Amino acid sequence: MKRKFLWGSAFSGPQTEGKGQGKSLSTWDYWFQKEPQKFYHQLETSNDFINQYKTDIKLAKEVNFNSLRTSIQWTFLMPNGKDVNPAAVTFYNNMIDEMLQQGIVPIINLFHFDMPMWLMDQGGWTTKASIDAFLHYATTCFQLFGDRVKTWMTFNEPIVHVECQYLYQYHYPCIESIPQALQAMWNTIIAHKVVVKKYHELNLGGEIGIILNLKLPKPRSQSVEDLQAANWADIWQSRCFLDACLKGQFPEELISESKKRNWTWKTTPAEWTLLKNYPIDLLGLNYYQPLRVQAPTKLITKDLPDQLFYNDYQKPGIKINKSRGWEIYPEGIYEALMHIKNNYNNIPVYIAENGTGIEGEEKFVNQKTKMIEDDYRIEFLGDHIAAVERAIKDGSNCFGFHMWTYIDNWSWLNSYKNRYGIVSLNINTGQRTLKKSYYWLRDFIANKEL
Ligand code: BG6
C-alpha cells in the first residue's frame, strides 16, 4: 500500500484537554488532588484543548502538517467504565470532524498513561478485570468514531506505565514490585491483543497498531558483563512489547529468569494463544535518546530489574539536553528504524514522537520581535529528520514524522517546566505564540519530498 508521508505532531488527552464535563478521575487527577506538591509548581493541565481545538488544529494545518495524533481520555468518554458520556462524544466528534475538514488525518490512541481511578481501585493493569474493561472501552470508541478514524493505536509507550507505576515512583500508585510489574505488563499485552482482534473483526476498513519507545541499548564496553547488561536492557525495554506485538512471542530469557527467582504472574492458556496471534498493521515509534548501559554496579537488595540486570551509564562527553537530562543522539533514530527493518520484517512504521523540552525559553525571546528564537529546536529536529531520511534511503518502511509536540503542553510530574512546542503557550492567558521553529518547520515541510 502506497502511503502519503505523514508530517505532524503527537499530543494526548490528559496533557491538553483540561476538565471535560462529566469526566471522572484518572490516577493523574487523583494524585494531583492528593499530592499537588509532587507536580512542578503545582500546575495542572491548562491548554484547554477542549475549547481551543479549532485554533490548535488550524495552527497544525498552517505549519503544513497533514496528520495529528492524540488520545481519547477513557475517564471522559466513559466516566464509570460502562456508560458513554454525551459531552465527550460531542467533543471527540467535533475534534475528529474538524481535523478531517482541515485536511488533517486523525490518529487516535486509546491509552496514554491515564488509568481510570475506579479501575485503579481494583488493581489497575495488575487485575484481569482491566482487560475486559479496556476491550469494552476500545470497542465503544471503534463504534462511535471508527467510521472516520482509520488509524488506531492501542497504547502509547506501555513499558512506561509498567515501570513507572510498579518499579519507580513516577506514576501513581508508586509501587515497587517486579511481580506486579510483570503482571501489569502481561495484562497490558493481552489487553492490546484482544483489542487488535476486535478491531479486525469489526471490519471498519482501517488499521491498528501500537506506539512503542525504542531506546536501543549501548553497552559501556565490550566486556561480557556489559554486553549481558545490554542484552537485559534490550529484553526489558524493547523486546517484551516488540516481540509480543510483532512476533507473537514473549522473551524466553525473562520467563526462565522469573522462574528461577519465583516471580510469578497469572496467565491462562487462552492468553498464550492470543499472544501468538493478532499482529499489528503498523508501528508508531517514539525516539528521544539512546539507552547507555553497564553491568549492575549495585548490590541486589530488592527485586528491581535495573539493579539485577543493568544500570544506566552516562558516557563522558556526550551532548545532553540539560533541562531534561536526556542525551541528544540523532543517529539513534536511524538505528531504531534500521532495527525494525532488519529484525521486525520492515513493518510500516512512523516516528510517532521526537522532540526536545527546554526550561526557561523566555531567555531566548528576541526583544524586538518578541519571538522565541529556539535555534536549538531547529537543529534538533533538522538532525533527527535527516537521520530518518537516511533510514528511508536505506530501505526503512518509515512513512512519517510526528514531533512531540507542536504546542507546549503539560508534562506529567514536570508539568509546564520544559517546553516542547514550536508554538508557545502562555499558561495564564492561554495565548498561543509562534516560535522561530514554527516558521522553519513550515518552510521545511513545504520544500521537502519524502
Ligand atoms: C513521551 C510521552 O514519552 O515523552 C509523552 O509519550 C511525554 O507523554 C514525552 O510528554 C516527553 O516527556 P516529558 O516527561 O518531558 O513530558
Coordinates of C-alpha atoms and ligand atoms in Angstrom, one line a residue, residues 10-12 15 69 112-113 156-157 160 211 213 286 288 324 326 353 355 357 404-405 409-415 418 420, ligand 1:
A10 CA 1.5 13.9 18.7
F11 CA -0.2 15.1 21.9
S12 CA -2.5 13.4 24.4
Q15 CA -1.9 16.6 28.6
R69 CA -2.2 12.0 16.9
H112 CA -1.8 7.4 27.2
F113 CA -0.8 6.6 30.9
N156 CA 1.4 4.8 24.0
E157 CA 4.8 3.5 25.4
V160 CA 6.4 3.4 30.8
I211 CA 3.2 3.2 19.9
N213 CA 9.5 3.9 22.6
N286 CA 8.9 7.2 19.8
Y288 CA 14.2 10.7 22.3
R324 CA 15.5 17.1 30.8
W326 CA 18.4 13.3 28.1
E353 CA 7.3 11.2 18.8
G355 CA 11.4 16.5 20.1
G357 CA 11.8 20.0 26.0
W404 CA 6.5 15.9 20.3
T405 CA 4.8 18.3 20.5
N409 CA 1.8 21.1 26.9
W410 CA 1.6 19.6 30.4
S411 CA 4.3 17.0 31.1
W412 CA 3.2 14.8 34.0
L413 CA 5.3 15.4 37.1
N414 CA 7.2 18.1 35.2
S415 CA 4.0 19.9 34.5
N418 CA 10.1 22.0 30.0
Y420 CA 8.4 21.2 23.7
Ligands
BG6_1 C1 6.8 10.6 25.9 C2 5.4 10.6 26.3 O1 7.4 9.5 26.5 O2 7.6 11.7 26.3 C3 4.7 12.0 26.4 O3 4.6 9.9 25.4 C4 5.7 12.9 27.2 O4 3.5 11.9 27.1 C5 7.0 13.0 26.3 O5 5.2 14.1 27.5 C6 8.1 13.9 26.9 O6 8.4 13.5 28.2 P1 8.2 14.5 29.4 O7 8.2 13.7 30.6 O8 9.3 15.5 29.3 O9 6.9 15.2 29.2

